mmCIF file of C-alpha atoms and ligand atoms in Angstrom:
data_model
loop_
_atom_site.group_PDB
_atom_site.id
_atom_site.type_symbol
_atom_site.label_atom_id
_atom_site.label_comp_id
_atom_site.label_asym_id
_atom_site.label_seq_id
_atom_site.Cartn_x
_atom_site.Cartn_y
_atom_site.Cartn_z
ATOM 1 C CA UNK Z 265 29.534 47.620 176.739
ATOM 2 C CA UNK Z 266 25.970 46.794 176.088
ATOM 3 C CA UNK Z 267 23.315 48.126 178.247
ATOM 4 C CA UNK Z 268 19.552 47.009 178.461
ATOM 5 C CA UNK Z 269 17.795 50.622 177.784
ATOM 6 C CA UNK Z 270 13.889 49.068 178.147
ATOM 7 C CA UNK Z 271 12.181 45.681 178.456
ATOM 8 C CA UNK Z 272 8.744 44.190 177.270
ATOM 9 C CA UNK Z 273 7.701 40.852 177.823
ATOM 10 C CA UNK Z 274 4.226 39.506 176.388
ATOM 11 C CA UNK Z 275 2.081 36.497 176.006
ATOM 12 C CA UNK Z 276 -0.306 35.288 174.136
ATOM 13 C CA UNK Z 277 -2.414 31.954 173.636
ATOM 14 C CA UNK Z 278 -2.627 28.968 171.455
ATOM 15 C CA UNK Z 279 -5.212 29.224 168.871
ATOM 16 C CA UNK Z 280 -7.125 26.640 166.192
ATOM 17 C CA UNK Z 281 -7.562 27.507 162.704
ATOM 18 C CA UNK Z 282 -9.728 26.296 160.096
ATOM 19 C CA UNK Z 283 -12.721 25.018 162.447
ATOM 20 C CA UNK Z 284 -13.755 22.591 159.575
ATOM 21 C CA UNK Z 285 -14.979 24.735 156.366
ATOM 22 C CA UNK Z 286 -13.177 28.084 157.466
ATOM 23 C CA UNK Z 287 -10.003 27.062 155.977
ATOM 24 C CA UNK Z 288 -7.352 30.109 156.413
ATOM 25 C CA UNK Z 289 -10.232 32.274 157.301
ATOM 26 C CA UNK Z 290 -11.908 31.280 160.802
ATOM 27 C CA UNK Z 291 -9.028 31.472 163.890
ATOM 28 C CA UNK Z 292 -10.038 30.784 167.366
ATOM 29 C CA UNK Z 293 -8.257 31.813 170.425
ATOM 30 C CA UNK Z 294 -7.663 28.642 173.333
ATOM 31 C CA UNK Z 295 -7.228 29.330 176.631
ATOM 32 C CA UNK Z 296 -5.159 26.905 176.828
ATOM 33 C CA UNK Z 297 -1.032 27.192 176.673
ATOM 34 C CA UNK Z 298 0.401 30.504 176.151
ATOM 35 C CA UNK Z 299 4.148 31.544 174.406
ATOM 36 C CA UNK Z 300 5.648 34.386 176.542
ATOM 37 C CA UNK Z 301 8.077 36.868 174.338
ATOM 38 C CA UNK Z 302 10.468 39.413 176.530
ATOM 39 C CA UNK Z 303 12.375 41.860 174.323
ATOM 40 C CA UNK Z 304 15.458 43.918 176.002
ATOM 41 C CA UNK Z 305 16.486 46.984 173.306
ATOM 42 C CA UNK Z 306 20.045 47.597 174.157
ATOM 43 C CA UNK Z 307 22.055 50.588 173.934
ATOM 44 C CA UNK Z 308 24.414 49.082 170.405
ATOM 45 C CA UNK Z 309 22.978 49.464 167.386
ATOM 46 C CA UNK Z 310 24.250 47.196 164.776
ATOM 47 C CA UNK Z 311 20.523 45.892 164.280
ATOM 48 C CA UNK Z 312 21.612 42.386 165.593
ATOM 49 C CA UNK Z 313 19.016 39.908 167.314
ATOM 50 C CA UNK Z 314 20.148 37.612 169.986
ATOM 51 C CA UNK Z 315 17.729 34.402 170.803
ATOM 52 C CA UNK Z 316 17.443 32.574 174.042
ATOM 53 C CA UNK Z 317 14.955 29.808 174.413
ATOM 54 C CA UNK Z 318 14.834 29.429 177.607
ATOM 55 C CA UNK Z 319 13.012 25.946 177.642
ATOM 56 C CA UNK Z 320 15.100 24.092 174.295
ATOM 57 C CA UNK Z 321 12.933 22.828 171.737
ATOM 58 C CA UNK Z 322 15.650 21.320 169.285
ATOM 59 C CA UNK Z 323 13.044 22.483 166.591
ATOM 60 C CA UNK Z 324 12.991 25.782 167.000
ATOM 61 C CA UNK Z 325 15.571 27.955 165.162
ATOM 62 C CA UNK Z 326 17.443 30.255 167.187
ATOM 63 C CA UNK Z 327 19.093 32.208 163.889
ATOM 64 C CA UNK Z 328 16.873 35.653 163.373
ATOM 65 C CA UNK Z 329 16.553 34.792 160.296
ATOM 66 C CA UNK Z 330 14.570 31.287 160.328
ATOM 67 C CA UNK Z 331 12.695 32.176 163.994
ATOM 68 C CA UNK Z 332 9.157 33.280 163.629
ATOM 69 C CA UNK Z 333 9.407 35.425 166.332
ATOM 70 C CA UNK Z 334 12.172 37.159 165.475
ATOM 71 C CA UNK Z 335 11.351 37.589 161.449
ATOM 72 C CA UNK Z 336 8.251 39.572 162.757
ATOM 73 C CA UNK Z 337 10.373 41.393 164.561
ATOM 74 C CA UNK Z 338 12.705 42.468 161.898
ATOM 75 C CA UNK Z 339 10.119 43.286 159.719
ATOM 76 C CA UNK Z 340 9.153 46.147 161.946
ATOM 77 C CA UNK Z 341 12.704 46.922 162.817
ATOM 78 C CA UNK Z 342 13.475 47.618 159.107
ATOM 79 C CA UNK Z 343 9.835 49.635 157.979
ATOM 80 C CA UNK Z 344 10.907 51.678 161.634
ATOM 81 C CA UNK Z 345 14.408 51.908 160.282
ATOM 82 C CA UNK Z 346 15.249 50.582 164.138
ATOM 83 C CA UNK Z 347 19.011 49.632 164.438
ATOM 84 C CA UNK Z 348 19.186 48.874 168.192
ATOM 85 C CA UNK Z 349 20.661 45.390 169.079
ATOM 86 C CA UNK Z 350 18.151 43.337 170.975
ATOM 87 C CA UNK Z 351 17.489 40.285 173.248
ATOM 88 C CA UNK Z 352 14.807 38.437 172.555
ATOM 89 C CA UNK Z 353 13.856 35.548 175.032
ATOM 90 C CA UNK Z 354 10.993 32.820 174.084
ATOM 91 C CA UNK Z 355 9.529 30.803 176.676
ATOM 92 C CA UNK Z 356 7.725 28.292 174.561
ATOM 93 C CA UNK Z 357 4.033 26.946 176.321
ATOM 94 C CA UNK Z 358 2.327 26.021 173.133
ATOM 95 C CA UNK Z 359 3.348 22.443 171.798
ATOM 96 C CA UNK Z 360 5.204 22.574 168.703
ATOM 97 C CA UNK Z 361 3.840 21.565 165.336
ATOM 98 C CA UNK Z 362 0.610 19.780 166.707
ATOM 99 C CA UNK Z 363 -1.785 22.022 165.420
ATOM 100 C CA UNK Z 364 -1.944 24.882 168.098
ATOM 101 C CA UNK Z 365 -0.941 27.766 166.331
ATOM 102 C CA UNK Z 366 2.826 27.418 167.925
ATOM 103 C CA UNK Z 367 4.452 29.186 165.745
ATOM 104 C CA UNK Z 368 1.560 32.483 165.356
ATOM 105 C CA UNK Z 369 2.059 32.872 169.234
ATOM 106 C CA UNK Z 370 5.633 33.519 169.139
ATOM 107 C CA UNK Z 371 5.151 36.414 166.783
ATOM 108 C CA UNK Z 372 2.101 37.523 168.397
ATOM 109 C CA UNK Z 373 3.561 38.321 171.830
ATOM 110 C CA UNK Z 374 6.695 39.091 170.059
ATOM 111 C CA UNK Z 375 4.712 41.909 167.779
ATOM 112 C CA UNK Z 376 3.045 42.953 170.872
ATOM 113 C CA UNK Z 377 6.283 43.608 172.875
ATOM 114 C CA UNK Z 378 8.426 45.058 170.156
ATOM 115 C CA UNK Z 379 5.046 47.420 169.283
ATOM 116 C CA UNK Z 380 5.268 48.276 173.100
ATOM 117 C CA UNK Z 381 8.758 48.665 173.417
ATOM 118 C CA UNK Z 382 9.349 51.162 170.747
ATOM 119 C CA UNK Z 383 6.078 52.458 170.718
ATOM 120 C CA UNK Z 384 5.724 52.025 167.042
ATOM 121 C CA UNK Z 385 1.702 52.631 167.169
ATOM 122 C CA UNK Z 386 0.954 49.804 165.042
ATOM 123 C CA UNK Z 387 -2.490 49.641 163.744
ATOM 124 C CA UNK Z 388 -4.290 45.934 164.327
ATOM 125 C CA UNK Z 389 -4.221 45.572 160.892
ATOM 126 C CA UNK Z 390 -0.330 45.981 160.754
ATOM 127 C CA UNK Z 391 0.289 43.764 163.891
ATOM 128 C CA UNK Z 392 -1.066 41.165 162.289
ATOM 129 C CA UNK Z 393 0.579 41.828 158.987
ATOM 130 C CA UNK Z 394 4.073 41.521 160.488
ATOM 131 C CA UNK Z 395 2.590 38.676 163.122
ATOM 132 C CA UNK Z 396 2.083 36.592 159.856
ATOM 133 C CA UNK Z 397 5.857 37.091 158.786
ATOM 134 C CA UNK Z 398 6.445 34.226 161.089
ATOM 135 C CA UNK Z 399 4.321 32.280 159.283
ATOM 136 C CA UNK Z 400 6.649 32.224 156.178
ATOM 137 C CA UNK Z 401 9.113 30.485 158.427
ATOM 138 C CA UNK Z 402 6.689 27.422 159.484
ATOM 139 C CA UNK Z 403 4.110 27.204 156.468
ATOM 140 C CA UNK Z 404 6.249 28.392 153.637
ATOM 141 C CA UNK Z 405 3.258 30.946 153.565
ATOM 142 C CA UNK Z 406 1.574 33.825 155.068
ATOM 143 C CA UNK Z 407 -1.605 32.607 156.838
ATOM 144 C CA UNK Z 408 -2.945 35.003 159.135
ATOM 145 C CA UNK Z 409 -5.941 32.894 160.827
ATOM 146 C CA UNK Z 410 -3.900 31.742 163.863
ATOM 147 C CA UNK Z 411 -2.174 34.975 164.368
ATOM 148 C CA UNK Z 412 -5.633 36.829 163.929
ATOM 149 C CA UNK Z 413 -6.859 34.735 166.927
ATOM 150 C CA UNK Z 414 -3.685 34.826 169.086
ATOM 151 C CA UNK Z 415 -3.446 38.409 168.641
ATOM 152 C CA UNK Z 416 -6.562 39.732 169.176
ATOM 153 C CA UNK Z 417 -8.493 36.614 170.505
ATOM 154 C CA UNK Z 418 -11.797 34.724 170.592
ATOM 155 C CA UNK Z 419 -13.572 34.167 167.380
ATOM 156 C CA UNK Z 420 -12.051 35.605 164.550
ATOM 157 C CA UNK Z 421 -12.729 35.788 160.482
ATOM 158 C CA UNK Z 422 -10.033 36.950 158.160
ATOM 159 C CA UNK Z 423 -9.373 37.750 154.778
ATOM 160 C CA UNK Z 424 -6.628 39.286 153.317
ATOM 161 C CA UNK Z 425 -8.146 40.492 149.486
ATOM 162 C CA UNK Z 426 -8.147 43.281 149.024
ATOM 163 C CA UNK Z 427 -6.863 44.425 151.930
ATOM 164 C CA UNK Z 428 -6.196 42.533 155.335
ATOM 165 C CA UNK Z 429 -9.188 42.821 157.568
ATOM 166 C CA UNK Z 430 -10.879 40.940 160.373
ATOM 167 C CA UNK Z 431 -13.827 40.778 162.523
ATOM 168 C CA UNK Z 432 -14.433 39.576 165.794
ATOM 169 C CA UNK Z 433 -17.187 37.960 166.984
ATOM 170 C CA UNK Z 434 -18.331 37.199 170.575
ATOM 171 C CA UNK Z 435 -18.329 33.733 171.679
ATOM 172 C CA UNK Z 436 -21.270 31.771 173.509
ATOM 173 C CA UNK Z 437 -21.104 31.391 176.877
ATOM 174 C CA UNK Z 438 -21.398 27.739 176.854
ATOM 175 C CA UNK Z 439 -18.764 26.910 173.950
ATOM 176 C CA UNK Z 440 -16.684 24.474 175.263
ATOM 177 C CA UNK Z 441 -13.457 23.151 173.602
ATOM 178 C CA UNK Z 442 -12.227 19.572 174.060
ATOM 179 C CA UNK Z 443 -8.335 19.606 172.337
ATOM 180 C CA UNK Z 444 -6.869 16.329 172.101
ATOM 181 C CA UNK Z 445 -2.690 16.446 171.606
ATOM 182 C CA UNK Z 446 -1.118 13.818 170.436
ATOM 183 C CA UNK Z 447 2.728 12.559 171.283
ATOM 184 C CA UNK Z 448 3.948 12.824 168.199
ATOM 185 C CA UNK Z 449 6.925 13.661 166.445
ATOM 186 C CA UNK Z 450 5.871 15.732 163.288
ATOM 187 C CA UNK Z 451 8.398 16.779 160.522
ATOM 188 C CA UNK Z 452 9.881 20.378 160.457
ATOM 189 C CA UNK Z 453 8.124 22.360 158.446
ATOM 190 C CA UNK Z 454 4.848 19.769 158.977
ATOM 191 C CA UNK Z 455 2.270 22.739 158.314
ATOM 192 C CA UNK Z 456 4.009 23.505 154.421
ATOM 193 C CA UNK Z 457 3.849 19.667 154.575
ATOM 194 C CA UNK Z 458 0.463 19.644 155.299
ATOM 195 C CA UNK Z 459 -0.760 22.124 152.617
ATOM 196 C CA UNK Z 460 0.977 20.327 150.085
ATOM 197 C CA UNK Z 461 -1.669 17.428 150.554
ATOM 198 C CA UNK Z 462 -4.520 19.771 149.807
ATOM 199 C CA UNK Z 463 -6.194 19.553 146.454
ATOM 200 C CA UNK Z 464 -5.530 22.234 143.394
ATOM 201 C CA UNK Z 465 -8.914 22.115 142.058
ATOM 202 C CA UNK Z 466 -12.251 21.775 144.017
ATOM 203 C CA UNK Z 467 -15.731 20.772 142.852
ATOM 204 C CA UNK Z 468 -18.543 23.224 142.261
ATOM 205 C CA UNK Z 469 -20.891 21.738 145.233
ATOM 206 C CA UNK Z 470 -18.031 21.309 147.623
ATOM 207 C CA UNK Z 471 -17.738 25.151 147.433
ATOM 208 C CA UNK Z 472 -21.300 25.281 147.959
ATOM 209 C CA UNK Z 473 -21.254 23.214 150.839
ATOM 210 C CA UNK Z 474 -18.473 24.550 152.538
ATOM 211 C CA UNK Z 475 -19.563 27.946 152.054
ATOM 212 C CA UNK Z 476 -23.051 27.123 153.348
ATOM 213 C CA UNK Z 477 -21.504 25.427 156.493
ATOM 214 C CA UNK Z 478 -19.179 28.433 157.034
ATOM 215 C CA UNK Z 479 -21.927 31.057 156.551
ATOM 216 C CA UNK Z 480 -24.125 28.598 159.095
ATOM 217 C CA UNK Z 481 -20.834 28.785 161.787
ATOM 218 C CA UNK Z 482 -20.796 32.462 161.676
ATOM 219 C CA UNK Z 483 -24.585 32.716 162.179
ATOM 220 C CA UNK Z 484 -24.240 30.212 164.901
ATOM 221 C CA UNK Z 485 -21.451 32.497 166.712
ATOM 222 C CA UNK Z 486 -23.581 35.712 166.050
ATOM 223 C CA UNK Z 487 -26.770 34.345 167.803
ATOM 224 C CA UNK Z 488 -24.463 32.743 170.986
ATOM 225 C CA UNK Z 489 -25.708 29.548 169.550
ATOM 226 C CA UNK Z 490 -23.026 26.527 169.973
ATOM 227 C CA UNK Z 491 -25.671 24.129 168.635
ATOM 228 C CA UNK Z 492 -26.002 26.068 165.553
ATOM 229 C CA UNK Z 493 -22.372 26.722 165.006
ATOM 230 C CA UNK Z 494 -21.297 23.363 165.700
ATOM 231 C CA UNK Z 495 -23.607 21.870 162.867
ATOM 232 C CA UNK Z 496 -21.445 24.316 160.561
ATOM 233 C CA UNK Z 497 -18.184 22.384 161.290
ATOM 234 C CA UNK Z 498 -17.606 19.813 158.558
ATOM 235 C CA UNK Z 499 -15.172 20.264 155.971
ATOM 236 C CA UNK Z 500 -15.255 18.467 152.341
ATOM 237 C CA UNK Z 501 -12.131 19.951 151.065
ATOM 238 C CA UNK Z 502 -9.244 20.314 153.445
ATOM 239 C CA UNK Z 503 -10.218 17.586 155.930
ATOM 240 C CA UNK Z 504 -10.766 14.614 153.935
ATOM 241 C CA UNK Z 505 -7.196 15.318 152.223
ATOM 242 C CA UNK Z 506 -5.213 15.275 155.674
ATOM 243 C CA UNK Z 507 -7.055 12.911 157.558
ATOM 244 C CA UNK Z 508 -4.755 10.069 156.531
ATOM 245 C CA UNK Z 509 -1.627 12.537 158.399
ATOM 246 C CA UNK Z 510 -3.726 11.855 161.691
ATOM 247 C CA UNK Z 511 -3.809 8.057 162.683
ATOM 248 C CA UNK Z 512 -7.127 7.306 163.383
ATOM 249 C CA UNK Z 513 -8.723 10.181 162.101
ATOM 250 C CA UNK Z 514 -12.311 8.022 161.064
ATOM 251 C CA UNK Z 515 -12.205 6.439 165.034
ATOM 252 C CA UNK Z 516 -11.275 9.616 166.731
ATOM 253 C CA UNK Z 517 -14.051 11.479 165.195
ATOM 254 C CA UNK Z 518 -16.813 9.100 165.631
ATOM 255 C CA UNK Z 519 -16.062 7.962 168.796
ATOM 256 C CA UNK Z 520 -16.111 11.799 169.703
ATOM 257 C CA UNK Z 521 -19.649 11.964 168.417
ATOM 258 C CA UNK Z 522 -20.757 9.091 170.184
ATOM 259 C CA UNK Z 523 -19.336 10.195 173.405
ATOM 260 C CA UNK Z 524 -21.583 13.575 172.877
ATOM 261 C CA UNK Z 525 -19.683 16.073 170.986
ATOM 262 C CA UNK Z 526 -21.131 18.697 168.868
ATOM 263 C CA UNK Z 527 -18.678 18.827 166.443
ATOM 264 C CA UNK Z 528 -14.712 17.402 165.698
ATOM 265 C CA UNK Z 529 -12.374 18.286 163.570
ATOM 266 C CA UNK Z 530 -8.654 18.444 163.242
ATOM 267 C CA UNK Z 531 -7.010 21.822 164.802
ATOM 268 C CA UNK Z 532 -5.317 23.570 162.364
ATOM 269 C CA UNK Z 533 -3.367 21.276 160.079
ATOM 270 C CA UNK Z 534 -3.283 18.661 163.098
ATOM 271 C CA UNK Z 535 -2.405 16.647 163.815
ATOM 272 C CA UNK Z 536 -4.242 17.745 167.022
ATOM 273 C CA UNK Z 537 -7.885 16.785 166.763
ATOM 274 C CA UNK Z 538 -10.296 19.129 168.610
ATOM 275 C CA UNK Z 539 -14.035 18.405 169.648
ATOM 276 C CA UNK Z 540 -16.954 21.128 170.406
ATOM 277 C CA UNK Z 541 -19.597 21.018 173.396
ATOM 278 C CA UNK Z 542 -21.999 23.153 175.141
ATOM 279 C CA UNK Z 543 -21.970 20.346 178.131
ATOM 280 C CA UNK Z 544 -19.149 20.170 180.860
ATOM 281 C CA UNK Z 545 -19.970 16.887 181.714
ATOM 282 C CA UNK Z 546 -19.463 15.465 178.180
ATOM 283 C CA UNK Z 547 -16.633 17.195 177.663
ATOM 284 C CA UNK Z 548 -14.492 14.927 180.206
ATOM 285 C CA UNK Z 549 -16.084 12.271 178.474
ATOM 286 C CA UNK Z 550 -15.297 13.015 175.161
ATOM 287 C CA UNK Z 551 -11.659 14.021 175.936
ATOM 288 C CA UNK Z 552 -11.340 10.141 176.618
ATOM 289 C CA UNK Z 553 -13.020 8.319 174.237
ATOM 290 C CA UNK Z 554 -10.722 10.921 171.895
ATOM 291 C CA UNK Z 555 -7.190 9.792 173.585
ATOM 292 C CA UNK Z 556 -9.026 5.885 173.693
ATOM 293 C CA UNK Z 557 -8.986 6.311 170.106
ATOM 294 C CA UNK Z 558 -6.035 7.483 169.112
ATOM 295 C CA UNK Z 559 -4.514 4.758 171.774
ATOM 296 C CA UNK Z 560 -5.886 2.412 169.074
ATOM 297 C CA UNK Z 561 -3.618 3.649 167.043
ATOM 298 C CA UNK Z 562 -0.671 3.678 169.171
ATOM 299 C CA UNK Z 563 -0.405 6.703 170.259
ATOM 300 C CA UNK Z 564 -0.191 8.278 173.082
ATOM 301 C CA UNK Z 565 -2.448 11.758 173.439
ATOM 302 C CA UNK Z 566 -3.590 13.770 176.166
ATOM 303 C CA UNK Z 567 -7.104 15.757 175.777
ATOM 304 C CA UNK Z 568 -7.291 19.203 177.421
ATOM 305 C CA UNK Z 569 -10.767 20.790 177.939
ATOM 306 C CA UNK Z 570 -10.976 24.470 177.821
ATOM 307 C CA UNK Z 571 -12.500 27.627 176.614
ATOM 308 C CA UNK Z 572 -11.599 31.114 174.511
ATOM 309 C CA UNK Z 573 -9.579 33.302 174.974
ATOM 310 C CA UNK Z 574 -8.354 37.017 174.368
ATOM 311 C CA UNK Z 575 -5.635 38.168 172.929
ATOM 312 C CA UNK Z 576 -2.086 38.706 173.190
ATOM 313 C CA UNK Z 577 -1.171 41.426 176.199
ATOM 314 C CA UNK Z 578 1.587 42.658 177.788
ATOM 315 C CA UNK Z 579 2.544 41.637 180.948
ATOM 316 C CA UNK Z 580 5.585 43.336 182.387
ATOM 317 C CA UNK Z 581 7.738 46.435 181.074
ATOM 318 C CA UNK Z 582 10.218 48.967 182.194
HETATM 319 N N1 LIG N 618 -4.976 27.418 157.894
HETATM 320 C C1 LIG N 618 -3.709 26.818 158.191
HETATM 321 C C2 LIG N 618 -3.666 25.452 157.555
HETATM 322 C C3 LIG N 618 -3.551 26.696 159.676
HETATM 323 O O1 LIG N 618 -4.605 24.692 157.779
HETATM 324 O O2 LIG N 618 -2.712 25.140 156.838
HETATM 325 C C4 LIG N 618 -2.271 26.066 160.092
HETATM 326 O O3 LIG N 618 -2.223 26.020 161.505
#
């Protein structure tokens, strides 16, 4: 019969990736929805993985095979040479496919458990290694700049050549995030869909421009200065190829702006649309004019404002 021997269960937060130029490279925790991952390791050990999502999302694969969560998992499992049958239960709290890192916090609190659990000792840099596993299932590729910020939180910068590292910088004070979520139905896989759109080959000054605007962001996170790091967020590769997934991308934006935001861009690979301030009182404001907007369009959105967060963390064990 089997028997639960121990139990983790862990959280961790939504996230936005890209922030305009920092495409792949700049994650941002949200402290906003959060995925919670429990993990019973039970007393059989034919290295099988059970899943339970305990609120269904038709979209999400329950095989171990196909679930982010769980292909994290199993990447540890076999480096560990771990062969203990487990339960792994997802309570799902960040939308699916709308731009919110859905997929990086399932393997992030599922990492973070599993780590816990067996006490594997996992460096940061390997957490998010096998965090980005889950990727594979969603994007068709690893990208580690949502599970960088939903592992380890606030503002993050990754690169994975040679080696995977990442630094964390402090946030200001004042940053405030305005995330607007549509209703939409986006296709499976919508993230691999949505790097298919982007273009092969850049031009010379785009580089230079992005570059200059990402260099600007980080200098404007150093310094605690949301003025200066906002007027780093504006993309001229990624963002003008998959505005047309996000209907009324042009409105959206401007309106934003006009309603006294620092900055918008689309979170992630959207089709969420995200706005910075350093003023609560905008920030209602803005979160309006962006669901007015995309109302114009037809749909139906709902704007959220809130600020950073940490990281992933355990919450209960025995
Ligand atoms: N950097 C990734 C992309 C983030 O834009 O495709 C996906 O959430």
């Amino acid at each position: 019969m089997k028997e639960t021997l121990d139990f983790c269960k862990a959280k961790a937060p939504s996230s936005t990736a890209n922030l305009g130029p920092g495409f792949d490279v700049f994650g941002l925790g949200l402290d906003l929805f959060y995925d919670t991952v429990s993990i019973s390791k039970l007393t059989t050990k034919n290295g099988k993985i059970r899943i339970t999502l305990e609120n269904i999302y038709s979209k999400i694969p329950s095989l171990a095979e196909e679930n982010t969560a769980s292909l994290s998992v199993l990447k540890i499992a076999e480096k560990y040479k771990i062969k203990n049958d487990l339960d792994i239960k997802i309570v799902k709290g960040v939308p699916i496919g709308l731009g919110l890192g859905s997929s990086a916090a399932s393997s992030a609190a599922a990492v973070t458990a599993f780590n816990e659990l067996f006490r594997c000792k996992l460096t940061d840099n390997e957490l998010l290694d096998f965090a980005a596993e889950g990727e594979v299932g969603s994007a068709g590729v690893k990208h580690y700049d949502n599970v960088v910020a939903s592992l380890f939180g606030g503002f993050v910068i990754v690169r994975t050549f040679p080696t995977i590292q990442f630094s964390q910088i402090n946030t200001p004070k004042d940053l405030i995030l305005v995330v607007c979520v549509p209703k939409m139905v986006t296709p499976d896989k919508k993230t691999k869909l949505a790097r298919s759109v982007i273009p092969k080959t850049i031009a010379f000054e785009d580089h230079t421009r992005n570059l200059s605007n990402a260099c600007m962001m980080v200098s404007g996170f150093q310094y605690g200065d949301t003025k200066l790091l906002a007027s780093g967020i504006n993309d001229t590769i990624v963002e003008p190829a998959r505005k047309s997934l996000i209907p009324g991308y042009d409105k959206i934006k401007s309106d934003a702006l006009h309603s006294g935001a620092l900055a918008v861009t689309i979170s992630g690979a959207g089709p969420s649309m995200i706005a910075f301030t350093n003023s609560s009182k905008d920030a209602r404001k803005i979160g309006k004019s962006m669901e007015t907007a995309f109302a114009y369009s037809k749909i139906e959105s709902k704007a959220y404002v809130c600020g950073v967060s940490g990281g992933a963390k355990v919450i209960s064990k025995y």
